[in-house]
mmCIF file of C-alpha atoms (C1' of nucleotides) in Angstrom:
data_model
loop_
_atom_site.group_PDB
_atom_site.id
_atom_site.type_symbol
_atom_site.label_atom_id
_atom_site.label_comp_id
_atom_site.label_asym_id
_atom_site.label_seq_id
_atom_site.Cartn_x
_atom_site.Cartn_y
_atom_site.Cartn_z
ATOM 1 C CA MET S 1 13.873 11.852 10.155
ATOM 2 C CA THR S 2 17.668 11.594 9.647
ATOM 3 C CA GLY S 3 19.230 9.391 7.070
ATOM 4 C CA ALA S 4 22.696 9.739 6.388
ATOM 5 C CA TRP S 5 23.622 6.529 5.647
ATOM 6 C CA LEU S 6 20.836 5.735 3.323
ATOM 7 C CA THR S 7 21.617 7.439 0.278
ATOM 8 C CA GLU S 8 19.881 5.796 -2.578
ATOM 9 C CA GLU S 9 16.719 6.779 -4.062
ATOM 10 C CA ARG S 10 13.482 4.528 -3.491
ATOM 11 C CA VAL S 11 9.894 4.459 -4.765
ATOM 12 C CA ASN S 12 7.663 2.908 -1.762
ATOM 13 C CA VAL S 13 4.423 1.156 -1.981
ATOM 14 C CA PRO S 14 2.103 3.046 -0.741
ATOM 15 C CA GLU S 15 0.971 1.717 2.828
ATOM 16 C CA LEU S 16 -0.964 3.836 5.716
ATOM 17 C CA PRO S 17 1.778 7.421 5.537
ATOM 18 C CA GLU S 18 1.855 7.164 1.766
ATOM 19 C CA VAL S 19 -2.187 6.762 1.586
ATOM 20 C CA GLU S 20 -2.367 9.003 4.679
ATOM 21 C CA THR S 21 -0.548 11.762 2.409
ATOM 22 C CA VAL S 22 -2.399 11.288 -0.520
ATOM 23 C CA ARG S 23 -5.670 12.248 1.598
ATOM 24 C CA ARG S 24 -4.009 15.286 2.627
ATOM 25 C CA GLY S 25 -2.943 16.197 -0.669
ATOM 26 C CA LEU S 26 -6.306 15.465 -2.377
ATOM 27 C CA ALA S 27 -8.746 17.178 0.435
ATOM 28 C CA PRO S 28 -8.269 20.901 -0.990
ATOM 29 C CA VAL S 29 -9.447 20.436 -3.954
ATOM 30 C CA MET S 30 -11.783 17.771 -3.536
ATOM 31 C CA GLU S 31 -13.466 18.375 -0.198
ATOM 32 C CA GLY S 32 -16.630 20.822 -0.562
ATOM 33 C CA ALA S 33 -16.089 20.328 -4.358
ATOM 34 C CA ARG S 34 -18.243 18.635 -6.752
ATOM 35 C CA PHE S 35 -17.984 15.780 -9.504
ATOM 36 C CA ARG S 36 -18.574 17.766 -12.749
ATOM 37 C CA LYS S 37 -17.600 14.690 -14.582
ATOM 38 C CA VAL S 38 -16.284 11.631 -14.494
ATOM 39 C CA GLU S 39 -14.152 9.253 -16.844
ATOM 40 C CA ALA S 40 -13.481 5.510 -15.601
ATOM 41 C CA ARG S 41 -11.321 4.831 -19.107
ATOM 42 C CA ARG S 42 -11.257 0.866 -18.926
ATOM 43 C CA PRO S 43 -14.010 -1.325 -17.411
ATOM 44 C CA ASP S 44 -12.124 -2.570 -14.042
ATOM 45 C CA LEU S 45 -9.176 -2.300 -11.780
ATOM 46 C CA ARG S 46 -8.510 -4.924 -9.814
ATOM 47 C CA PHE S 47 -12.137 -5.221 -9.855
ATOM 48 C CA PRO S 48 -14.573 -4.202 -12.219
ATOM 49 C CA PHE S 49 -15.864 -0.868 -11.635
ATOM 50 C CA PRO S 50 -19.638 -0.728 -10.075
ATOM 51 C CA LYS S 51 -22.466 -0.519 -12.266
ATOM 52 C CA ASP S 52 -22.967 2.710 -13.187
ATOM 53 C CA PHE S 53 -20.054 4.103 -11.631
ATOM 54 C CA ALA S 54 -19.631 7.586 -13.376
ATOM 55 C CA ALA S 55 -23.388 8.504 -13.389
ATOM 56 C CA ARG S 56 -23.266 7.109 -9.723
ATOM 57 C CA LEU S 57 -20.176 9.933 -8.769
ATOM 58 C CA LYS S 58 -21.692 13.063 -11.261
ATOM 59 C CA ASP S 59 -23.155 16.386 -9.818
ATOM 60 C CA GLN S 60 -22.193 14.498 -5.721
ATOM 61 C CA THR S 61 -20.467 16.543 -3.681
ATOM 62 C CA VAL S 62 -17.186 15.448 -1.691
ATOM 63 C CA MET S 63 -18.660 16.137 1.997
ATOM 64 C CA GLY S 64 -14.963 14.767 3.575
ATOM 65 C CA LEU S 65 -12.221 12.854 2.288
ATOM 66 C CA GLY S 66 -10.925 10.132 4.851
ATOM 67 C CA ARG S 67 -8.500 7.015 5.523
ATOM 68 C CA ARG S 68 -8.941 3.900 7.306
ATOM 69 C CA ALA S 69 -5.971 1.585 6.912
ATOM 70 C CA LYS S 70 -5.066 1.999 3.395
ATOM 71 C CA TYR S 71 -8.274 3.006 1.773
ATOM 72 C CA LEU S 72 -9.476 6.291 1.188
ATOM 73 C CA LEU S 73 -13.198 7.008 1.568
ATOM 74 C CA ALA S 74 -14.957 9.583 -0.234
ATOM 75 C CA ASP S 75 -17.981 10.708 2.075
ATOM 76 C CA LEU S 76 -20.841 11.596 -1.029
ATOM 77 C CA SER S 77 -23.809 13.276 -0.570
ATOM 78 C CA SER S 78 -25.909 11.212 -2.181
ATOM 79 C CA GLY S 79 -25.095 8.988 0.897
ATOM 80 C CA ASP S 80 -22.821 6.604 -0.817
ATOM 81 C CA VAL S 81 -19.014 6.312 0.227
ATOM 82 C CA LEU S 82 -16.311 6.033 -2.702
ATOM 83 C CA ILE S 83 -14.075 4.005 -1.428
ATOM 84 C CA MET S 84 -10.320 4.509 -3.176
ATOM 85 C CA HIS S 85 -7.411 1.648 -2.972
ATOM 86 C CA LEU S 86 -4.136 2.723 -4.362
ATOM 87 C CA GLY S 87 -2.774 -0.982 -4.234
ATOM 88 C CA MET S 88 0.672 -1.398 -5.086
ATOM 89 C CA SER S 89 1.240 1.168 -7.842
ATOM 90 C CA GLY S 90 -1.898 3.919 -8.095
ATOM 91 C CA SER S 91 -1.258 7.512 -7.818
ATOM 92 C CA PHE S 92 -3.254 10.151 -8.402
ATOM 93 C CA ARG S 93 -2.186 13.878 -9.841
ATOM 94 C CA ILE S 94 -3.709 16.964 -9.607
ATOM 95 C CA ALA S 95 -3.885 19.420 -12.687
ATOM 96 C CA GLN S 96 -5.288 23.270 -12.218
ATOM 97 C CA ASN S 97 -7.608 24.061 -14.657
ATOM 98 C CA GLY S 98 -9.009 27.179 -13.040
ATOM 99 C CA ALA S 99 -12.111 26.958 -11.116
ATOM 100 C CA ASP S 100 -13.585 30.540 -12.662
ATOM 101 C CA LYS S 101 -13.251 28.790 -16.620
ATOM 102 C CA PRO S 102 -16.703 27.416 -17.648
ATOM 103 C CA VAL S 103 -15.864 23.987 -18.444
ATOM 104 C CA GLY S 104 -17.451 21.789 -21.006
ATOM 105 C CA GLU S 105 -18.852 18.526 -21.371
ATOM 106 C CA PHE S 106 -15.538 17.657 -23.393
ATOM 107 C CA HIS S 107 -13.091 19.794 -22.072
ATOM 108 C CA HIS S 108 -9.821 18.277 -21.629
ATOM 109 C CA PRO S 109 -7.231 18.873 -19.257
ATOM 110 C CA ARG S 110 -4.196 20.816 -19.538
ATOM 111 C CA SER S 111 -2.308 18.031 -19.249
ATOM 112 C CA GLU S 112 -2.164 15.067 -21.693
ATOM 113 C CA ALA S 113 -2.982 11.629 -20.489
ATOM 114 C CA LEU S 114 -0.426 9.030 -19.356
ATOM 115 C CA PRO S 115 -0.073 5.547 -19.748
ATOM 116 C CA HIS S 116 -2.303 3.997 -17.395
ATOM 117 C CA ASP S 117 -4.550 7.160 -16.662
ATOM 118 C CA HIS S 118 -7.495 4.736 -15.624
ATOM 119 C CA VAL S 119 -10.163 7.530 -13.746
ATOM 120 C CA VAL S 120 -10.282 11.226 -14.363
ATOM 121 C CA PHE S 121 -12.013 13.566 -11.815
ATOM 122 C CA HIS S 122 -13.236 16.926 -13.091
ATOM 123 C CA MET S 123 -14.387 18.342 -9.940
ATOM 124 C CA SER S 124 -15.526 21.786 -9.497
ATOM 125 C CA SER S 125 -13.370 23.167 -7.976
ATOM 126 C CA GLY S 126 -11.102 23.274 -11.223
ATOM 127 C CA ALA S 127 -9.003 20.572 -10.495
ATOM 128 C CA THR S 128 -8.475 17.429 -12.624
ATOM 129 C CA VAL S 129 -8.089 14.731 -10.184
ATOM 130 C CA THR S 130 -6.461 11.984 -12.470
ATOM 131 C CA PHE S 131 -5.902 8.007 -11.278
ATOM 132 C CA ASN S 132 -2.931 6.603 -12.691
ATOM 133 C CA ASP S 133 -2.144 2.906 -11.516
ATOM 134 C CA PRO S 134 0.270 1.088 -13.566
ATOM 135 C CA ARG S 135 -0.390 -2.638 -11.737
ATOM 136 C CA ARG S 136 -4.148 -2.663 -11.500
ATOM 137 C CA PHE S 137 -4.243 -3.396 -7.755
ATOM 138 C CA GLY S 138 -5.958 -0.716 -7.262
ATOM 139 C CA PHE S 139 -9.789 -0.136 -6.696
ATOM 140 C CA MET S 140 -12.320 1.798 -6.636
ATOM 141 C CA THR S 141 -15.718 1.284 -5.521
ATOM 142 C CA LEU S 142 -19.135 2.868 -4.007
ATOM 143 C CA VAL S 143 -21.041 1.313 -0.972
ATOM 144 C CA PRO S 144 -23.804 3.327 1.107
ATOM 145 C CA ARG S 145 -22.460 4.938 4.021
ATOM 146 C CA ALA S 146 -25.111 3.236 6.222
ATOM 147 C CA LYS S 147 -23.719 -0.189 5.193
ATOM 148 C CA LEU S 148 -19.938 0.878 5.280
ATOM 149 C CA ALA S 149 -19.127 -0.470 8.886
ATOM 150 C CA ASP S 150 -20.317 -3.942 7.752
ATOM 151 C CA ASP S 151 -18.535 -3.911 4.117
ATOM 152 C CA LYS S 152 -16.224 -6.635 3.682
ATOM 153 C CA MET S 153 -13.595 -4.867 3.681
ATOM 154 C CA MET S 154 -14.046 -2.347 6.333
ATOM 155 C CA ARG S 155 -15.413 -4.707 8.800
ATOM 156 C CA ALA S 156 -12.169 -7.107 9.568
ATOM 157 C CA ILE S 157 -9.940 -3.884 9.396
ATOM 158 C CA GLY S 158 -8.474 -3.759 13.140
ATOM 159 C CA PRO S 159 -7.544 -0.709 15.346
ATOM 160 C CA GLU S 160 -5.497 2.181 13.187
ATOM 161 C CA PRO S 161 -2.163 2.325 14.722
ATOM 162 C CA LEU S 162 -2.010 6.127 15.364
ATOM 163 C CA GLY S 163 -5.469 5.820 17.312
ATOM 164 C CA ASN S 164 -5.149 6.725 20.835
ATOM 165 C CA GLU S 165 -7.060 3.567 21.489
ATOM 166 C CA PHE S 166 -4.222 1.274 20.173
ATOM 167 C CA ASP S 167 -1.303 0.485 22.493
ATOM 168 C CA ALA S 168 0.228 -2.118 24.281
ATOM 169 C CA ALA S 169 -2.680 -3.500 26.293
ATOM 170 C CA MET S 170 -4.267 -3.600 23.077
ATOM 171 C CA LEU S 171 -1.005 -5.209 20.837
ATOM 172 C CA ALA S 172 -0.555 -8.226 23.690
ATOM 173 C CA LYS S 173 -4.198 -9.323 23.228
ATOM 174 C CA SER S 174 -4.399 -9.462 20.052
ATOM 175 C CA CYS S 175 -0.907 -11.211 19.721
ATOM 176 C CA ALA S 176 -1.788 -13.777 22.573
ATOM 177 C CA GLY S 177 -2.187 -17.387 21.693
ATOM 178 C CA LYS S 178 -0.897 -16.418 18.064
ATOM 179 C CA ARG S 179 1.610 -18.442 16.977
ATOM 180 C CA THR S 180 2.667 -17.008 13.909
ATOM 181 C CA SER S 181 5.600 -14.590 13.323
ATOM 182 C CA LEU S 182 5.961 -10.936 14.390
ATOM 183 C CA LYS S 183 6.460 -10.208 11.007
ATOM 184 C CA ALA S 184 3.292 -12.030 9.942
ATOM 185 C CA ALA S 185 1.024 -10.591 12.955
ATOM 186 C CA LEU S 186 1.619 -7.132 12.263
ATOM 187 C CA SER S 187 0.853 -7.896 8.658
ATOM 188 C CA ASP S 188 -2.512 -9.095 9.532
ATOM 189 C CA GLN S 189 -4.923 -6.047 8.918
ATOM 190 C CA ARG S 190 -6.980 -7.371 11.776
ATOM 191 C CA VAL S 191 -4.063 -6.786 14.591
ATOM 192 C CA VAL S 192 -3.266 -3.126 13.363
ATOM 193 C CA ALA S 193 -4.241 -1.484 10.296
ATOM 194 C CA GLY S 194 -2.421 0.354 7.482
ATOM 195 C CA LEU S 195 1.385 -1.662 7.994
ATOM 196 C CA GLY S 196 2.745 -3.404 4.897
ATOM 197 C CA ASN S 197 6.075 -4.874 4.210
ATOM 198 C CA ILE S 198 8.171 -1.771 4.227
ATOM 199 C CA TYR S 199 6.855 -0.628 7.974
ATOM 200 C CA VAL S 200 6.455 -3.491 9.621
ATOM 201 C CA CYS S 201 10.314 -4.016 8.605
ATOM 202 C CA GLU S 202 10.664 -0.588 10.046
ATOM 203 C CA ALA S 203 8.816 -0.774 13.147
ATOM 204 C CA LEU S 204 10.232 -4.145 14.400
ATOM 205 C CA HIS S 205 14.010 -2.752 13.947
ATOM 206 C CA ARG S 206 12.663 0.462 16.455
ATOM 207 C CA ALA S 207 11.596 -2.223 18.845
ATOM 208 C CA LYS S 208 14.363 -4.254 18.722
ATOM 209 C CA LEU S 209 12.255 -7.301 18.326
ATOM 210 C CA SER S 210 13.073 -9.999 15.542
ATOM 211 C CA PRO S 211 10.676 -10.525 12.796
ATOM 212 C CA LYS S 212 10.325 -14.361 13.244
ATOM 213 C CA ARG S 213 10.147 -14.019 17.250
ATOM 214 C CA ILE S 214 6.710 -15.609 18.067
ATOM 215 C CA ALA S 215 3.841 -13.133 18.144
ATOM 216 C CA SER S 216 2.670 -14.654 21.680
ATOM 217 C CA THR S 217 5.264 -13.652 23.502
ATOM 218 C CA LEU S 218 4.131 -10.162 23.409
ATOM 219 C CA ALA S 219 1.177 -11.451 25.605
ATOM 220 C CA LEU S 220 -0.256 -9.987 28.610
ATOM 221 C CA ARG S 221 1.940 -11.631 31.187
ATOM 222 C CA SER S 222 0.460 -11.416 35.030
ATOM 223 C CA GLY S 223 -1.784 -9.168 33.859
ATOM 224 C CA ALA S 224 0.145 -6.451 32.188
ATOM 225 C CA PRO S 225 1.456 -5.765 28.734
ATOM 226 C CA HIS S 226 5.063 -7.178 28.400
ATOM 227 C CA ALA S 227 7.461 -4.283 28.115
ATOM 228 C CA ARG S 228 8.195 -5.867 24.165
ATOM 229 C CA ALA S 229 4.150 -5.065 23.318
ATOM 230 C CA ALA S 230 4.700 -0.872 24.784
ATOM 231 C CA ALA S 231 8.192 -1.010 22.518
ATOM 232 C CA LEU S 232 6.696 -1.925 19.390
ATOM 233 C CA VAL S 233 3.478 0.050 19.833
ATOM 234 C CA GLU S 234 5.901 2.759 20.425
ATOM 235 C CA GLY S 235 8.167 1.819 17.343
ATOM 236 C CA ILE S 236 5.026 1.228 15.167
ATOM 237 C CA LYS S 237 3.694 4.744 15.935
ATOM 238 C CA ALA S 238 7.087 6.588 15.565
ATOM 239 C CA VAL S 239 8.118 5.249 12.411
ATOM 240 C CA LEU S 240 4.903 6.253 10.744
ATOM 241 C CA ASN S 241 4.379 9.570 11.833
ATOM 242 C CA GLU S 242 7.541 10.356 11.031
ATOM 243 C CA ALA S 243 6.672 9.110 7.264
ATOM 244 C CA ILE S 244 4.091 11.382 7.440
ATOM 245 C CA THR S 245 5.936 13.970 8.365
ATOM 246 C CA ALA S 246 8.310 13.246 5.614
ATOM 247 C CA GLY S 247 5.260 13.102 3.114
ATOM 248 C CA GLY S 248 3.579 16.559 4.412
ATOM 249 C CA SER S 249 7.227 18.227 3.303
ATOM 250 C CA THR S 250 6.505 16.134 0.229
ATOM 251 C CA LEU S 251 3.506 17.639 -0.626
ATOM 252 C CA ARG S 252 4.649 21.160 -0.136
ATOM 253 C CA ASP S 253 6.722 20.503 -3.179
ATOM 254 C CA HIS S 254 4.271 19.513 -5.213
ATOM 255 C CA ARG S 255 2.134 22.591 -4.302
ATOM 256 C CA GLN S 256 2.442 23.725 -8.165
ATOM 257 C CA PRO S 257 -0.069 21.822 -10.889
ATOM 258 C CA ASP S 258 0.223 18.814 -11.837
ATOM 259 C CA GLY S 259 2.062 17.376 -8.750
ATOM 260 C CA GLU S 260 2.039 13.690 -7.959
ATOM 261 C CA LEU S 261 0.516 12.207 -5.289
ATOM 262 C CA GLY S 262 0.805 8.348 -4.249
ATOM 263 C CA TYR S 263 4.929 8.325 -2.924
ATOM 264 C CA PHE S 264 7.149 10.254 -1.596
ATOM 265 C CA GLN S 265 10.763 9.848 -0.327
ATOM 266 C CA HIS S 266 11.031 8.181 2.791
ATOM 267 C CA THR S 267 14.643 6.676 4.428
ATOM 268 C CA PHE S 268 14.612 3.151 5.480
ATOM 269 C CA ARG S 269 16.751 1.855 8.943
ATOM 270 C CA VAL S 270 16.588 -1.879 7.193
ATOM 271 C CA TYR S 271 14.276 -1.623 4.833
ATOM 272 C CA ASP S 272 16.154 -2.886 1.154
ATOM 273 C CA ARG S 273 19.371 -2.404 3.125
ATOM 274 C CA ALA S 274 20.559 -6.360 2.905
ATOM 275 C CA GLY S 275 24.180 -6.047 3.682
ATOM 276 C CA ALA S 276 24.380 -2.489 4.642
ATOM 277 C CA ALA S 277 25.443 -1.542 8.756
ATOM 278 C CA CYS S 278 22.863 -1.421 10.817
ATOM 279 C CA PRO S 279 22.393 2.072 12.097
ATOM 280 C CA ARG S 280 22.521 1.239 15.786
ATOM 281 C CA ARG S 281 26.406 1.409 17.433
ATOM 282 C CA ASP S 282 25.393 -1.898 18.518
ATOM 283 C CA GLY S 283 23.913 -3.293 15.608
ATOM 284 C CA GLY S 284 25.675 -6.094 12.619
ATOM 285 C CA LYS S 285 24.599 -6.335 9.156
ATOM 286 C CA ILE S 286 21.162 -6.201 7.826
ATOM 287 C CA ARG S 287 19.626 -9.877 6.511
ATOM 288 C CA ARG S 288 17.347 -10.289 4.135
ATOM 289 C CA ILE S 289 14.885 -13.260 4.836
ATOM 290 C CA VAL S 290 12.038 -14.195 3.334
ATOM 291 C CA GLN S 291 8.840 -15.312 5.437
ATOM 292 C CA GLY S 292 5.668 -16.376 3.938
ATOM 293 C CA THR S 293 7.167 -15.300 0.586
ATOM 294 C CA ARG S 294 7.886 -12.376 1.298
ATOM 295 C CA SER S 295 11.189 -10.557 1.662
ATOM 296 C CA THR S 296 12.316 -9.555 5.801
ATOM 297 C CA PHE S 297 15.028 -7.079 6.755
ATOM 298 C CA TYR S 298 16.386 -6.815 10.111
ATOM 299 C CA CYS S 299 19.347 -6.968 11.503
ATOM 300 C CA PRO S 300 20.291 -10.107 13.684
ATOM 301 C CA ALA S 301 22.197 -8.486 16.353
ATOM 302 C CA CYS S 302 19.896 -5.452 17.372
ATOM 303 C CA GLN S 303 16.673 -7.287 17.140
ATOM 304 C CA ARG S 304 15.430 -9.957 19.326
ATOM 305 C "C1'" DC N 1 -11.057 -20.554 13.207
ATOM 306 C "C1'" DC N 2 -5.899 -20.168 12.084
ATOM 307 C "C1'" DG N 3 -2.236 -20.044 8.805
ATOM 308 C "C1'" DC N 4 -0.160 -21.153 4.589
ATOM 309 C "C1'" DG N 5 0.415 -20.016 0.127
ATOM 310 C "C1'" DG N 6 -0.893 -19.000 -5.019
ATOM 311 C "C1'" DG N 7 -2.699 -15.688 -7.828
ATOM 312 C "C1'" DC N 8 -3.885 -11.201 -9.465
ATOM 313 C "C1'" DC N 9 -0.231 -7.390 -12.569
ATOM 314 C "C1'" DT N 10 3.278 -4.497 -14.728
ATOM 315 C "C1'" DG N 11 8.072 -1.950 -15.082
ATOM 316 C "C1'" DA N 12 12.553 -2.836 -13.588
ATOM 317 C "C1'" DG N 13 16.666 -5.197 -13.298
ATOM 318 C "C1'" DA N 14 19.562 -9.184 -14.251
ATOM 319 C "C1'" DG N 15 21.756 -12.436 -17.151
ATOM 320 C "C1'" DC N 16 22.815 -14.852 -21.328
ATOM 321 C "C1'" DT H 1 21.011 -5.854 -28.589
ATOM 322 C "C1'" DG H 2 17.525 -8.235 -27.098
ATOM 323 C "C1'" DC H 3 15.541 -11.795 -25.339
ATOM 324 C "C1'" DT H 4 13.919 -14.567 -20.710
ATOM 325 C "C1'" DC H 5 13.474 -14.343 -16.323
ATOM 326 C "C1'" DT H 6 12.465 -13.390 -11.348
ATOM 327 C "C1'" DC H 7 10.842 -9.855 -7.897
ATOM 328 C "C1'" DA H 8 7.927 -6.331 -6.126
ATOM 329 C "C1'" DG H 9 3.611 -6.938 -2.401
ATOM 330 C "C1'" DG H 10 -1.904 -5.799 -0.708
ATOM 331 C "C1'" DC H 11 -5.681 -8.295 -0.600
ATOM 332 C "C1'" DC H 12 -8.459 -12.285 -1.621
ATOM 333 C "C1'" DC H 13 -9.402 -16.818 -1.920
ATOM 334 C "C1'" DG H 14 -8.782 -21.647 -1.030
ATOM 335 C "C1'" DC H 15 -6.979 -25.934 1.284
ATOM 336 C "C1'" DG H 16 -5.414 -28.237 5.127
#
DNA sequence: CCGCGGGCCTGAGAGC
DNA sequence: TGCTCTCAGGCCCGCG
């Protein structure tokens, strides 16, 4: 993504691309590895840890590390799935201790503990994976794999936006009859999974659609999805794919030990750019409005 | 069932 | 300089 018009540095809240970037960063040191020791350094994050959290992880092998919406899902040999959410401020960092080195029960990782380091995974791969979350909107929990699909958190989640099944017809259908705004509809995880405030704003700008537009105006018209729905699907997929690509390049920068996984630099066309010029030739001045207590950024000139 | 708004939480930044 | 206030927002929950 080119971003010549945006130079300021910023840290973004983890949405789908950031979580996917974290997944790709953790996979090499967690998949196929066993939890040698787990430290939960406080009784709770957003929610209390489940009973015997550390003990239920210990000696389990991570069979695969997946993602659904903004949730990281570690498939364990025990039959449990470890669900991890970054919340607003969660991040992971990896320290390599050397896979061949014997590590005792009371081994300390090479790097010092930082404030808000709440969970530490000592993996058999030799990596120490630390979860840091100042605001504790994140959480970790364990659910039996057989019950995952019925889990309250997973059950209500809509289609993955990068999946083939998410297309204009599907989006138009789920917006049919919705009298709420497009901003609210796209922020609803039941309509489409993984978008947050930032990527909703960015996708709407790419689709040239106003965040205030009534969602039902994307709905089917004479049996075919409206062109606006197609533009929005395209905008969503494009901005997410570009952000994931940008995250991948950040991961390359973090190949060295102690790389922090959770945020990466990305450039935005409207988000947090109130007063700046819209990057489009026919654009206007970007505005900030409040929708449902949250900030929305958009260009009133090109977004209709 | 749907939509709306409050609350959780802490750090950064503004303003006095 | 140091205090207080506001804002950031993913998700759950309760209300009408």
